[in-house]
mmCIF file of C-alpha atoms in Angstrom:
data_model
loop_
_atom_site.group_PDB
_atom_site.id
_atom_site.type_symbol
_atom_site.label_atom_id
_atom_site.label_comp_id
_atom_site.label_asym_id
_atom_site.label_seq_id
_atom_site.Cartn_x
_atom_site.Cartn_y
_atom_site.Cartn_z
ATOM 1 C CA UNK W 1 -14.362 -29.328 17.328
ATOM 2 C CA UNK W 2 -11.676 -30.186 14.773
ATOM 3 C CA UNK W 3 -10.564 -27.654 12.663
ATOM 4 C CA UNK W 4 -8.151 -26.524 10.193
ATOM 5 C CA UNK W 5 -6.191 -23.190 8.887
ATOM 6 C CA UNK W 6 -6.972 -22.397 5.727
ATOM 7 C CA UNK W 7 -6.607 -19.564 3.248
ATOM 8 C CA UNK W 8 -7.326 -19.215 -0.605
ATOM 9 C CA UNK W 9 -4.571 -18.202 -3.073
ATOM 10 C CA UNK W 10 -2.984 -18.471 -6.686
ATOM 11 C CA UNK W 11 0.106 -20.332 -6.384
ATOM 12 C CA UNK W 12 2.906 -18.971 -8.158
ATOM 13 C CA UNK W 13 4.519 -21.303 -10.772
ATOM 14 C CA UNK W 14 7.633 -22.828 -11.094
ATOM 15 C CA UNK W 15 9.373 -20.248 -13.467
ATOM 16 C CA UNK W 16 8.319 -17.304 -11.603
ATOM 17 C CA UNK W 17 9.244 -19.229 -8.164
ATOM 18 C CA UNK W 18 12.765 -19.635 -9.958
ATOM 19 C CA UNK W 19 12.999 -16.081 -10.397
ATOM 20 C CA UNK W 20 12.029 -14.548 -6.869
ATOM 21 C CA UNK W 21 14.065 -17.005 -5.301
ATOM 22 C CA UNK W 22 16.908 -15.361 -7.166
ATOM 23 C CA UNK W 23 15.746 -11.876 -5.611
ATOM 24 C CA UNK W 24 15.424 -13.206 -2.378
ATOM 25 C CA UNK W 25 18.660 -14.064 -2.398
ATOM 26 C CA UNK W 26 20.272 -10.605 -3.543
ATOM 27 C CA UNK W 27 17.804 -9.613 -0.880
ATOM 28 C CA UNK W 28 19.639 -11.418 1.431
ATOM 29 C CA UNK W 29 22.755 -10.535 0.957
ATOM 30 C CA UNK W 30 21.973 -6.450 0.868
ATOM 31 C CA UNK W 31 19.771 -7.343 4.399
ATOM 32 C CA UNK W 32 21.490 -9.759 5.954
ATOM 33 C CA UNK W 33 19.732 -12.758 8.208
ATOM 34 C CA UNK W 34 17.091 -9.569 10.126
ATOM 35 C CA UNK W 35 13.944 -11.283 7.898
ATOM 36 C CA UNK W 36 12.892 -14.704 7.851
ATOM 37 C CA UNK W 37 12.389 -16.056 3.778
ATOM 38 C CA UNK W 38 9.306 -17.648 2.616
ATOM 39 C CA UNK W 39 10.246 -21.283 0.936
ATOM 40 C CA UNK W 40 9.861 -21.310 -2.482
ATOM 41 C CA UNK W 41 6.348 -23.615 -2.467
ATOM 42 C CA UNK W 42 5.186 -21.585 -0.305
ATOM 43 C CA UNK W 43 4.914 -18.192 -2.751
ATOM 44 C CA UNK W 44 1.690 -16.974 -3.793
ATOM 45 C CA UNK W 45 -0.922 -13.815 -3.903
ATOM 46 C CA UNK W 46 -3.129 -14.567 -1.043
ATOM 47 C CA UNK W 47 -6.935 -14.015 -2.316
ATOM 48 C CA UNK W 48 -8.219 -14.914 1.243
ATOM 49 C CA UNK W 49 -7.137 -15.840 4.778
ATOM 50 C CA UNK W 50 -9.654 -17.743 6.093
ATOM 51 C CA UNK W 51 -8.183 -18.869 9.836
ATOM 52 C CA UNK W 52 -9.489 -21.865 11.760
ATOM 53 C CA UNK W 53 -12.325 -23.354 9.809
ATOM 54 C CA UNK W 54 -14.120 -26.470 11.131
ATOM 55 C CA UNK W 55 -13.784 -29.575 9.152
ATOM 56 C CA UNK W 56 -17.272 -30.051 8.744
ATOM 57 C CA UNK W 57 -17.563 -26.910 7.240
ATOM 58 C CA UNK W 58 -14.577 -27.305 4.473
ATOM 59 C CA UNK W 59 -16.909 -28.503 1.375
ATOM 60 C CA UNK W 60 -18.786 -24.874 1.923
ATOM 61 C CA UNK W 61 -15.776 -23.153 1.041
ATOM 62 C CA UNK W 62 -14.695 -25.546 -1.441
ATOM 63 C CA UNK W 63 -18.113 -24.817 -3.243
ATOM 64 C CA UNK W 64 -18.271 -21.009 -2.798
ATOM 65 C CA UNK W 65 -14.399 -21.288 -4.300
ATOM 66 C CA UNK W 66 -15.601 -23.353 -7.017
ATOM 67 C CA UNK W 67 -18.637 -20.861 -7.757
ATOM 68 C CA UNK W 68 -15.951 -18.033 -7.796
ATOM 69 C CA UNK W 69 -13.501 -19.386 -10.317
ATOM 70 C CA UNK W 70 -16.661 -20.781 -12.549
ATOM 71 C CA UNK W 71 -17.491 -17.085 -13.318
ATOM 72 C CA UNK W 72 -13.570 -15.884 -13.795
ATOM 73 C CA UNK W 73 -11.353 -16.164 -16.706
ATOM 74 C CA UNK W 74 -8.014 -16.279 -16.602
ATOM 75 C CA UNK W 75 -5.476 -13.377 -17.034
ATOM 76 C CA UNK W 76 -1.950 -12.156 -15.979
ATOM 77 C CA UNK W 77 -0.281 -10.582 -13.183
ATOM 78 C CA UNK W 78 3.046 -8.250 -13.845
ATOM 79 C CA UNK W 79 5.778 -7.625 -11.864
ATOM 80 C CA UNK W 80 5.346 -4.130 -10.637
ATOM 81 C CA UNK W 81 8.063 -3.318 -7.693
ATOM 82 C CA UNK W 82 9.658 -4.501 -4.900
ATOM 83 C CA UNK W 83 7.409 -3.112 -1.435
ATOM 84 C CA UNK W 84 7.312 -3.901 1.841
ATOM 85 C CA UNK W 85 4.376 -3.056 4.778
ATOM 86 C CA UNK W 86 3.323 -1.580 6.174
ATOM 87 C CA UNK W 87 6.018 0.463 4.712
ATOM 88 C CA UNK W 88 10.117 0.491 3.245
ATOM 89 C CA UNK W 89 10.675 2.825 6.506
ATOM 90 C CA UNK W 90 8.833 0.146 8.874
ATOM 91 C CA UNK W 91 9.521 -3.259 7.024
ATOM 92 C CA UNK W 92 7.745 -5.937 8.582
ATOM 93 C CA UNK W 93 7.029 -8.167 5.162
ATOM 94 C CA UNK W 94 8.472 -7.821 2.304
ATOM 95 C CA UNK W 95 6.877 -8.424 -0.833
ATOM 96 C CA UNK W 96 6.568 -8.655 -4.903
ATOM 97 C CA UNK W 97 4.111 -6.291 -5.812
ATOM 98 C CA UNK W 98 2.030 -6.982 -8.954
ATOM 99 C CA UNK W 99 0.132 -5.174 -11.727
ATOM 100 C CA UNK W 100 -3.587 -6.426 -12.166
ATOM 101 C CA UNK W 101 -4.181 -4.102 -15.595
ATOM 102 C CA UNK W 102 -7.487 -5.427 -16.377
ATOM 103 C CA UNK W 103 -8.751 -5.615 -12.887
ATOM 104 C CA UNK W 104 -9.847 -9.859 -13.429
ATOM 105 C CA UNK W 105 -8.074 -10.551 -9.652
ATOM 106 C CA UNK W 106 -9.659 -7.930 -7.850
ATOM 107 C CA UNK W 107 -12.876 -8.477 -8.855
ATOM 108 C CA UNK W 108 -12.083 -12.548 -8.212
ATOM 109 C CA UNK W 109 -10.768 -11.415 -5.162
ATOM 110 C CA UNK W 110 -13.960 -9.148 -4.208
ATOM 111 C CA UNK W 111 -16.124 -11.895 -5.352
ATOM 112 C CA UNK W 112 -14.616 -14.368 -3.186
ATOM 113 C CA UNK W 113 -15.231 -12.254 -0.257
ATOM 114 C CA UNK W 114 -18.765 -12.246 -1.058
ATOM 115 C CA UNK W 115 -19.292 -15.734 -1.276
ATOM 116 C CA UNK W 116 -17.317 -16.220 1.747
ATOM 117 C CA UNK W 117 -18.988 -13.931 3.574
ATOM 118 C CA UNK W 118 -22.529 -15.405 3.152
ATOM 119 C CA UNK W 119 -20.712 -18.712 4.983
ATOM 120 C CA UNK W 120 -20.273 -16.239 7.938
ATOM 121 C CA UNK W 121 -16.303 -15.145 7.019
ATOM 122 C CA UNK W 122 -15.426 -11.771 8.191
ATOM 123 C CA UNK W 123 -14.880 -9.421 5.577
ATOM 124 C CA UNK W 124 -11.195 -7.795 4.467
ATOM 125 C CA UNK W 125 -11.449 -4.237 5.779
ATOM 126 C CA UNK W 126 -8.174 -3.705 3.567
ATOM 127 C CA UNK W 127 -7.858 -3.032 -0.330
ATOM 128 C CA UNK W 128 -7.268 -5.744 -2.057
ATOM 129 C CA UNK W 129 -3.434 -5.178 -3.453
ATOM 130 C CA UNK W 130 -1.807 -8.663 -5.234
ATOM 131 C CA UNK W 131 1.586 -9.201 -3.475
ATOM 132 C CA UNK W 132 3.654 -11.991 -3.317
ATOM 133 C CA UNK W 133 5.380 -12.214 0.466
ATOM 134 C CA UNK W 134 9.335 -12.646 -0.097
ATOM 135 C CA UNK W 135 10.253 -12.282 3.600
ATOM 136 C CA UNK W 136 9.010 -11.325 6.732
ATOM 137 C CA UNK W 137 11.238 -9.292 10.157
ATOM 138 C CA UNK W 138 12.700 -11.747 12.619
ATOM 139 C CA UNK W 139 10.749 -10.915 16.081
ATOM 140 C CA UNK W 140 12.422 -7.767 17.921
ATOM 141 C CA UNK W 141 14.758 -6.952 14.551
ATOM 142 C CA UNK W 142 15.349 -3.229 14.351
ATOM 143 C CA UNK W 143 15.576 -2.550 10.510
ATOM 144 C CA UNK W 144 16.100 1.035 8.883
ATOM 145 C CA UNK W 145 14.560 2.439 5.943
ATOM 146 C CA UNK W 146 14.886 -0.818 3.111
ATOM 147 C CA UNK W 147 13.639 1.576 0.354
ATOM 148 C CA UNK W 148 16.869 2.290 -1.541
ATOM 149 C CA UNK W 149 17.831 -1.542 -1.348
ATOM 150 C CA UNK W 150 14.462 -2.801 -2.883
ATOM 151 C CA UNK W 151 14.959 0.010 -5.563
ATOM 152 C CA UNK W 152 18.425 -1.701 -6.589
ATOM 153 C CA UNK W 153 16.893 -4.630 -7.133
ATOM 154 C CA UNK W 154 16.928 -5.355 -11.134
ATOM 155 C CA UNK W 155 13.167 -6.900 -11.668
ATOM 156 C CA UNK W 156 13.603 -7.264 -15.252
ATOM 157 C CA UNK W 157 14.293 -11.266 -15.080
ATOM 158 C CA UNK W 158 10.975 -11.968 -12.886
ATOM 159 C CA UNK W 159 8.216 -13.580 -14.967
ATOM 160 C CA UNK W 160 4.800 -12.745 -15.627
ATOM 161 C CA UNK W 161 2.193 -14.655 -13.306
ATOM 162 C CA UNK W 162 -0.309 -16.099 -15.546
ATOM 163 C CA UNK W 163 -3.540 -16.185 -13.476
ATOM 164 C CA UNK W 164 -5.531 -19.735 -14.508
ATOM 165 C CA UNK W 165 -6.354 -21.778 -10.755
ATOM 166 C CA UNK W 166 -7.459 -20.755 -7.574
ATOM 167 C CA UNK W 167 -6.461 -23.345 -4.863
ATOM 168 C CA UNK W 168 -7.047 -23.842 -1.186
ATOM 169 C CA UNK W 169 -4.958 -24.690 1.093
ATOM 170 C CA UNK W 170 -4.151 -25.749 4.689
ATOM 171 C CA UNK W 171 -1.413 -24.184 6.792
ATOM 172 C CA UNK W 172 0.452 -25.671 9.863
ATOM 173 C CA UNK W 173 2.369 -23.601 11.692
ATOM 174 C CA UNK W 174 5.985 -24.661 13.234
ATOM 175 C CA UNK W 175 9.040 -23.431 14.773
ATOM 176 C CA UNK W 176 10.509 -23.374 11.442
ATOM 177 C CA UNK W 177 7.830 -21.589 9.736
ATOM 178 C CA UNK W 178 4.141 -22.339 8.369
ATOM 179 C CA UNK W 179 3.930 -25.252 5.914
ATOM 180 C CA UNK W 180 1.381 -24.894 3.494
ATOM 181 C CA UNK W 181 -0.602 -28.484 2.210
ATOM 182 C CA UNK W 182 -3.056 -28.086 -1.224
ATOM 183 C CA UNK W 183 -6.301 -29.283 -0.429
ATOM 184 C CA UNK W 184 -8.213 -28.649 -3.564
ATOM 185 C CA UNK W 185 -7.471 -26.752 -6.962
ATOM 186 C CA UNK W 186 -9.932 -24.807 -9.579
ATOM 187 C CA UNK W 187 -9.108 -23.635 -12.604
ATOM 188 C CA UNK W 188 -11.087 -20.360 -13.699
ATOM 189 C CA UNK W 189 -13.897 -20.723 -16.116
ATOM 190 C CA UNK W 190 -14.621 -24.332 -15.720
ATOM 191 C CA UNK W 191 -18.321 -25.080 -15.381
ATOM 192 C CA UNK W 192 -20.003 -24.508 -12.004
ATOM 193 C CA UNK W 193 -21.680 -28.052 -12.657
ATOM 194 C CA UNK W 194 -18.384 -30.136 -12.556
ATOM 195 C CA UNK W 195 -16.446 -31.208 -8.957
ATOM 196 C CA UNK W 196 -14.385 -29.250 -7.182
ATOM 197 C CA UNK W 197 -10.884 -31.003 -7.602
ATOM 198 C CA UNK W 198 -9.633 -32.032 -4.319
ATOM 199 C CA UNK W 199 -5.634 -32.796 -3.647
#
C-alpha cells in the first residue's frame, strides 16, 4: 500500500519567515551548532500531524480540511516568547510561541481533530499550544538550561501571523532534514460547496 506523510498546518509568510530567520540566527550564535535549524519554507504552526496516510485515502482529508476552514474565519497570531520543550532546562525543540487572543486557532485546531478523527486519526492527547519550531537538539547533544538566552532575545521586530489558509502538506524525510511539499491550500471561510485547491 502506497502511502504518504502528511500533516496540516498554517504556513508562515514571507515577512514573518524574514524575521525568525533573523532570530534563528542570534540563536545560533548564543547556542552554537548543538540544534539543527528548520529552513525557512519549512516554518509553520502545525494544526495536525497526520503520519503515513494511504494515497487512496488523501481526498478524505482534503475534504474534512476543506469542511474545517469553510466554518473558520480568519484572525491573527502574536508573537508571545521564545520556549522550548519540553522545557528551557531540557531543550529538545525550540520554538516561537504565539498568542491566539480570540481563541479562532484552537477551536480550528479542535475542530480539525474532530473531523479527522471520524476518518479513523488518533486524537492529540496534548493541548493544543500554536508554536512555530525554530530548531531542534542534534542527537546525543548535552545542552544546559537555554532559558536566560531565549529571554535575551529582542522579539519586538517579529511580525504578526495573520491566520487566512490552512494547507496540507507532504513530508519526506532525509539525511539533511524533512522536506516539506504543499499538496493542497484552503483559505478560511470559503464556501464548503467550492473545490478544495490542490498544489
Amino acid at each position: 500500500m502506497q502511502v504518504m506523510r502528511l500533516f496540516v498546518a498554517i504556513p508562515a509568510d514571507e515577512r514573518l519567515r524574514r524575521s525568525l530567520v533573523a532570530i534563528q540566527g542570534e540563536l545560533r550564535r548564543t547556542l552554537g551548532e548543538q540544534f539543527r535549524w528548520e529552513r525557512p519554507s519549512n516554518l509553520h504552526v502545525t494544526l495536525k500531524f497526520l503520519g503515513d496516510v494511504a494515497v487512496d485515502g488523501i481526498q478524505d482529508v482534503f475534504r474534512a480540511a476543506r469542511a474545517v476552514a469553510s466554518a473558520s474565519g480568519s484572525t491573527v497570531l502574536t508573537p508571545r516568547c521564545l520556549d522550548a520543550f519540553p522545557s528551557p532546562a531540557r531543550p529538545r525543540v525550540l520554538v516561537l510561541s504565539l498568542d491566539d487572543a480570540a481563541g479562532v486557532v484552537a477551536d480550528l485546531a479542535r475542530r480539525l481533530e474532530e473531523a479527522l478523527a471520524e476518518l479513523g486519526f488518533a486524537p492529540e492527547r496534548r493541548r493544543f499550544r500554536p508554536h512555530i519550531t525554530l530548531g531542534r537538539a542534534r542527537r546525543n547533544a548535552r545542552i544546559e538550561d537555554v532559558g536566560p538566552d531565549l529571554a535575551a532575545v529582542d522579539l519586538s521586530a517579529v511580525r504578526d501571523l495573520y491566520v487566512d489558509a490552512i494547507t496540507v502538506y507532504q513530508s519526506d524525510l532525509s539525511p539533511s532534514g524533512a522536506e516539506y511539499t504543499v499538496l493542497a491550500e484552503e483559505a478560511l471561510g470559503e464556501p464548503e460547496d467550492g473545490t478544495f485547491e490542490e498544489m
